[in-house]
Coordinates of C-alpha atoms in Angstrom, one line a residue:
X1112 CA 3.7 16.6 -37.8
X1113 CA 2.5 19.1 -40.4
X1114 CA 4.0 22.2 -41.6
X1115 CA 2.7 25.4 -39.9
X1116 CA 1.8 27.7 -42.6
X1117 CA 3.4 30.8 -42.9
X1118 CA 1.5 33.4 -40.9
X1119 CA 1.5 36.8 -43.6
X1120 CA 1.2 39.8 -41.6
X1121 CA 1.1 42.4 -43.6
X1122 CA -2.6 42.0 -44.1
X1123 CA -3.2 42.2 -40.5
X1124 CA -3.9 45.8 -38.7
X1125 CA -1.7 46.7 -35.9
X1126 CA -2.9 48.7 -33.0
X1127 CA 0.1 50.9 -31.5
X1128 CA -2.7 51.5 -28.9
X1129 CA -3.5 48.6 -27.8
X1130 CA 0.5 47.1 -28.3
X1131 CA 1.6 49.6 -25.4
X1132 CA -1.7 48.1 -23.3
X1133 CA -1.0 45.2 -23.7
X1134 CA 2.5 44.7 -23.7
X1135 CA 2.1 46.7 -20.1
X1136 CA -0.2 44.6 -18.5
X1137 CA 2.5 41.5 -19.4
X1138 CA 5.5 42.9 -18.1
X1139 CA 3.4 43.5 -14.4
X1140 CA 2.6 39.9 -14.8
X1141 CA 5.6 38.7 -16.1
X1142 CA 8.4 41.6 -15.8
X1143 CA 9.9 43.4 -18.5
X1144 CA 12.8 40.9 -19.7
X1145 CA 10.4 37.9 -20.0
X1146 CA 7.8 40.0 -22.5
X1147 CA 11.3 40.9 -24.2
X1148 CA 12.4 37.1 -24.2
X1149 CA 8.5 36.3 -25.4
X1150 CA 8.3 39.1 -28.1
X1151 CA 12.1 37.9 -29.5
X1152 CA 11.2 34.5 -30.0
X1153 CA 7.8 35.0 -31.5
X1154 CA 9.1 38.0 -34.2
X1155 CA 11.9 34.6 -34.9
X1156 CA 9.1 32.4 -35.3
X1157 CA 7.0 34.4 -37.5
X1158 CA 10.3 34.8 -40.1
X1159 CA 11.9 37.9 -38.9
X1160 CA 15.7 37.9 -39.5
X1161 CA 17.6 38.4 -36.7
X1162 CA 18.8 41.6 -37.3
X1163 CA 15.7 43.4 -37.8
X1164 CA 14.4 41.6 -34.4
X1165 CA 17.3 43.5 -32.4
X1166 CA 16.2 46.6 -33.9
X1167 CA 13.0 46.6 -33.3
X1168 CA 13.1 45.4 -29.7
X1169 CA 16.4 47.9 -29.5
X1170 CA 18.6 45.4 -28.2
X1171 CA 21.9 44.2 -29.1
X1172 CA 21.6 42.0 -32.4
X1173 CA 24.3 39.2 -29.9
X1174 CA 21.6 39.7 -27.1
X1175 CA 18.6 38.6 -29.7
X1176 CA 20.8 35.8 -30.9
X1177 CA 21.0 34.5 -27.6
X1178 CA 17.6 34.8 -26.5
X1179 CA 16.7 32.8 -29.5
X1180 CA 19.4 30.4 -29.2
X1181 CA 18.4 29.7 -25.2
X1182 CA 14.5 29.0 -25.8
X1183 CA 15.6 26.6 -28.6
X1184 CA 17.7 24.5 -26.3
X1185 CA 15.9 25.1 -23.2
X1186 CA 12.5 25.7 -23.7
X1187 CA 10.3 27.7 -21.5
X1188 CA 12.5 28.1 -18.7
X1189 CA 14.5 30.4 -20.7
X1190 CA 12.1 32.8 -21.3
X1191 CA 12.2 33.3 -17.3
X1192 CA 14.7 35.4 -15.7
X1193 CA 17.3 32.8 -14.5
X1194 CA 18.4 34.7 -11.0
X1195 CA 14.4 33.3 -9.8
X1196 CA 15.1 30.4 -7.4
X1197 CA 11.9 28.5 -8.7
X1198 CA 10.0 28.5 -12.4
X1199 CA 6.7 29.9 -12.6
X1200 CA 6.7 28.6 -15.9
X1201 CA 7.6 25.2 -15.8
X1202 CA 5.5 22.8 -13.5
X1203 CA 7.1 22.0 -10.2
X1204 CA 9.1 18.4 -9.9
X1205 CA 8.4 17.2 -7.1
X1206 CA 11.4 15.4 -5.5
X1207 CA 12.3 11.8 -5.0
X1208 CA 11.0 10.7 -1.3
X1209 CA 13.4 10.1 1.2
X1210 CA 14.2 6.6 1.4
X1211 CA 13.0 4.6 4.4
X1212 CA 16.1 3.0 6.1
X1213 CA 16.3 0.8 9.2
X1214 CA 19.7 0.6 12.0
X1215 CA 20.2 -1.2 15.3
X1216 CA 19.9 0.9 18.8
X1217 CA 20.9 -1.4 21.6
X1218 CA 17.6 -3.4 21.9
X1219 CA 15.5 -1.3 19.5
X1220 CA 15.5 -1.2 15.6
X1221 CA 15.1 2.2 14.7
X1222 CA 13.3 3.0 11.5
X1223 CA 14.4 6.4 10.3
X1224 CA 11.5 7.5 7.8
X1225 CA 13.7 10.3 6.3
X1226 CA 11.7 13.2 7.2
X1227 CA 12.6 15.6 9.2
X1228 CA 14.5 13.5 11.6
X1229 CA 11.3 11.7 12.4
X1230 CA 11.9 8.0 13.3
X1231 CA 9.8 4.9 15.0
X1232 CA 11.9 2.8 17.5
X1233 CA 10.8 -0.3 18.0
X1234 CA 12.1 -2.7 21.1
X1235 CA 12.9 -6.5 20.1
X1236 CA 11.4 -7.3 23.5
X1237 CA 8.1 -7.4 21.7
X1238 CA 9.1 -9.5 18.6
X1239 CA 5.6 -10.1 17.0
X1240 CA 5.1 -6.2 17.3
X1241 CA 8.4 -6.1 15.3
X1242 CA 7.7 -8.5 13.1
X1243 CA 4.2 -7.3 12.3
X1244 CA 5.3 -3.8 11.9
X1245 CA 8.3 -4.4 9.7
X1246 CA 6.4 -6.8 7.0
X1247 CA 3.4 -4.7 6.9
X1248 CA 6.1 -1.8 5.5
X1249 CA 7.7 -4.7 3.3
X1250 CA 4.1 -5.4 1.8
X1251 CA 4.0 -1.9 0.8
X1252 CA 7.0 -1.8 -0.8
X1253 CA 8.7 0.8 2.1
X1254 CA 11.6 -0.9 2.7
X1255 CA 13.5 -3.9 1.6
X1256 CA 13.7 -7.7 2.1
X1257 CA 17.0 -8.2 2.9
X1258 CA 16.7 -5.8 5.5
X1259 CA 13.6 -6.7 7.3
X1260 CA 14.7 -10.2 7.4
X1261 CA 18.2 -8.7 8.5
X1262 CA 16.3 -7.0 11.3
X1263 CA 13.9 -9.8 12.2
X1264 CA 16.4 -12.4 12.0
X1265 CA 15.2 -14.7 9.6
X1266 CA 16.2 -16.2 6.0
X1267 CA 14.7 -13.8 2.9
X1268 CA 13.0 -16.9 2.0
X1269 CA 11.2 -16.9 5.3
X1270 CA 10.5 -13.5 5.6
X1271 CA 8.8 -13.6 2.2
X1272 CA 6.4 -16.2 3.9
X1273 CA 5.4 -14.3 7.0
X1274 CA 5.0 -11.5 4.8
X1275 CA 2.6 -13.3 2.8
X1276 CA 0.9 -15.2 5.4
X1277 CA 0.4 -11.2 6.7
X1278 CA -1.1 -9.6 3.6
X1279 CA -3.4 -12.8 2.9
X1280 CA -4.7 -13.4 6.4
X1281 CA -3.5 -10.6 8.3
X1282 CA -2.1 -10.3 11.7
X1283 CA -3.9 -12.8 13.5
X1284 CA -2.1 -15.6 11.4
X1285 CA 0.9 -14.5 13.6
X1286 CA -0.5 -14.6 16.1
X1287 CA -2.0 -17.5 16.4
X1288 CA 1.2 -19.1 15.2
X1289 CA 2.3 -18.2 18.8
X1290 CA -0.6 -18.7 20.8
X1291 CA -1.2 -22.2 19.5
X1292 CA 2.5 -23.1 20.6
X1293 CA 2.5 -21.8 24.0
X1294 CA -1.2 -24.0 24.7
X1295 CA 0.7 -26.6 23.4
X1296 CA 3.3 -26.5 26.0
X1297 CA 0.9 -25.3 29.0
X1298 CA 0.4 -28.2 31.6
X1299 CA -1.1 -28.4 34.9
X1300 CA 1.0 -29.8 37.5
X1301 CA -1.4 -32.6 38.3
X1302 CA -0.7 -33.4 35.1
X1303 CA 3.3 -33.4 34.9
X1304 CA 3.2 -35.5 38.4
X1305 CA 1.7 -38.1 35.8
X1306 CA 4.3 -37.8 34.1
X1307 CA 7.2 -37.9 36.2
X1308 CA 5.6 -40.5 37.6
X1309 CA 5.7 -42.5 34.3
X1310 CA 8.5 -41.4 33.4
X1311 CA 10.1 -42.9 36.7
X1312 CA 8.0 -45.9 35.6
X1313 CA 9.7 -46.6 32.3
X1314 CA 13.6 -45.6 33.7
X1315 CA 13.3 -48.5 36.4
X1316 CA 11.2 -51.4 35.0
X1317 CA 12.9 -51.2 31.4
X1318 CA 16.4 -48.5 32.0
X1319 CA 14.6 -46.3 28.7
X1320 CA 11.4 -44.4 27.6
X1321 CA 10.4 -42.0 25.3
X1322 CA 7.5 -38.9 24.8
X1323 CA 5.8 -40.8 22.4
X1324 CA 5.7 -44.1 24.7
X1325 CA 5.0 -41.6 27.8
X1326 CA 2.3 -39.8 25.7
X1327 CA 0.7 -43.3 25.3
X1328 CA 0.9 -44.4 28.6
X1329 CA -1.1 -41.8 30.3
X1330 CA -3.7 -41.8 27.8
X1331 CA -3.9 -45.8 28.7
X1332 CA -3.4 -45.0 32.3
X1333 CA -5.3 -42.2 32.7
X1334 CA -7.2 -40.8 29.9
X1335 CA -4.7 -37.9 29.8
X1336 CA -3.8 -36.4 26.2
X1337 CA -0.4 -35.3 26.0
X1338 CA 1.2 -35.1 22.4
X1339 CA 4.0 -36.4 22.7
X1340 CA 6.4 -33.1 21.9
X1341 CA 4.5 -31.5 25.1
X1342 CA 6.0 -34.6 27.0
X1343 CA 9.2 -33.6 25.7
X1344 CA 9.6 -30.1 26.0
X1345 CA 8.6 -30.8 29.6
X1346 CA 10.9 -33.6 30.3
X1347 CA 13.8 -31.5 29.3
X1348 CA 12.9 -28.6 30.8
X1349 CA 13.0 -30.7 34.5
X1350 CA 16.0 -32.2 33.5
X1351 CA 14.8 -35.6 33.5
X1352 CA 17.0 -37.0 30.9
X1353 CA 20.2 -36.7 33.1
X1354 CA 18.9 -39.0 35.4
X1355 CA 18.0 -41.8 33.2
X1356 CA 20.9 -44.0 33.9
X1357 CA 21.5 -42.9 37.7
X1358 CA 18.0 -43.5 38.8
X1359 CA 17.9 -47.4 38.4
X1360 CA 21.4 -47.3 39.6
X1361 CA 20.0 -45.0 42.5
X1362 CA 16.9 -47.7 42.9
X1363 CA 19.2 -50.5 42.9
X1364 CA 21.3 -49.3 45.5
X1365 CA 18.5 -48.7 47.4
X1366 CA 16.9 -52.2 47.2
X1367 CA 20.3 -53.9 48.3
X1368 CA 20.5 -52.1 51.4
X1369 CA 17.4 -52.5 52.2
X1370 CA 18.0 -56.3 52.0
X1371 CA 21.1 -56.0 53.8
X1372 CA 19.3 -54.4 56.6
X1373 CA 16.7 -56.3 56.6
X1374 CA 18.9 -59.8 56.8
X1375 CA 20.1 -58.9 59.6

């Protein structure tokens, strides 16, 4: 950075006139001490010797030392008197924003937004709500991974997936997530007597089946398609399984009565 030059001023003409204006008009704007403070530092800068700037602002020469000494450290804000709770000098900092946080209520998470006690509760009876809610805040960088997939209950490395899936193809991709499983799984009852039926089938002409073999079977029999998980999910939830090795026992038992009563 280059030198200032030296500003020379004794060839400049003085007004006491317009001084006394002038300097009156600043202290209403600024108050008296600042346009002290202002006129200090500006006789300093200009080459005045201390001395001769504490006698001509008729202050104490320790008072001018300091002055000169504060705006050097602190810059503007020292030219202001320091008893002002804000700077009207100095642009205002704005402060750091509260930090978005996230805690456990019963059967809500409660996401306390750090203003003004102002906070979204959110019930884990509705966990795609949650879910969407949470990553869409994650996407924008409002709160953290480990604690959405804290709150979510899933692996980081997961929740980084459905956040992604979320930002690329939005909520839907969620949604249908679900709704594809739950069709999956949806099956008239016309169409489970088929397969109880086969199922019974299978237990006592061979003592063993399986969803895929059941699944193939009624497409055979009767044109039904049933993936083969559906079969599955559906044979566990009637508790079919516990009766595979009772029912031919059950059948068997049956048969040899009958024969029994019919011999005699």
């Amino acid at each position: 950075m280059k030198n200032i030059p030296l500003i020379h001023c004794q060839n400049l003409n003085f007004s006491a006139r317009l001084s006394e204006n002038r300097i009156e008009q600043a202290q209403k704007a600024f108050g008296p001490p600042v346009v002290q403070r202002i006129l200090c530092f500006a006789l300093y800068l200009l080459g005045v010797n201390r001395k001769a700037v504490a006698q001509l602002l008729n202050i104490p020469l320790e008072t001018a030392k300091s002055i000169i000494k504060a705006v050097n450290r602190d810059g503007l804000g020292a030219l202001e008197d320091r008893r002002r709770r804000f700077s009207t000098f100095l642009p205002k900092v704005q402060p750091e924003p509260a930090s978005i946080t996230l805690k456990e209520e019963k059967d809500h998470v409660v996401v306390d937004l750090g203003v003004g006690g102002r906070s979204l509760k959110l019930t884990r009876r509705d966990p795609l709500q949650l879910k969407i809610i949470l990553l869409s805040m994650l996407n924008n960088g409002l709160l953290l991974k480990r604690d959405v997939a804290e709150a979510i209950k899933l692996t980081p490395s997961h929740t980084t997936t459905l956040a992604r899936r979320l930002r690329e193809k939005g909520a839907r991709a969620l949604v249908d997530r679900r709704q594809g499983q739950k069709q999956e799984y949806r099956v008239p009852a016309p169409i489970k007597a088929e397969l109880v039926q086969q199922f019974a089938v299978d237990i006592i002409t061979s003592g063993k089946t399986s969803g895929s073999k059941i699944s193939t079977e009624l497409k055979e029999r009767c044109n039904i398609s049933v993936p083969a998980r559906t079969v599955r999910h559906h044979l566990a939830q009637m508790g079919l399984g516990r009766i595979k090795q009772s029912l031919p026992q059950l059948v068997a038992g049956v048969k040899k009565t009958s024969s029994n009563y019919s011999s005699k």
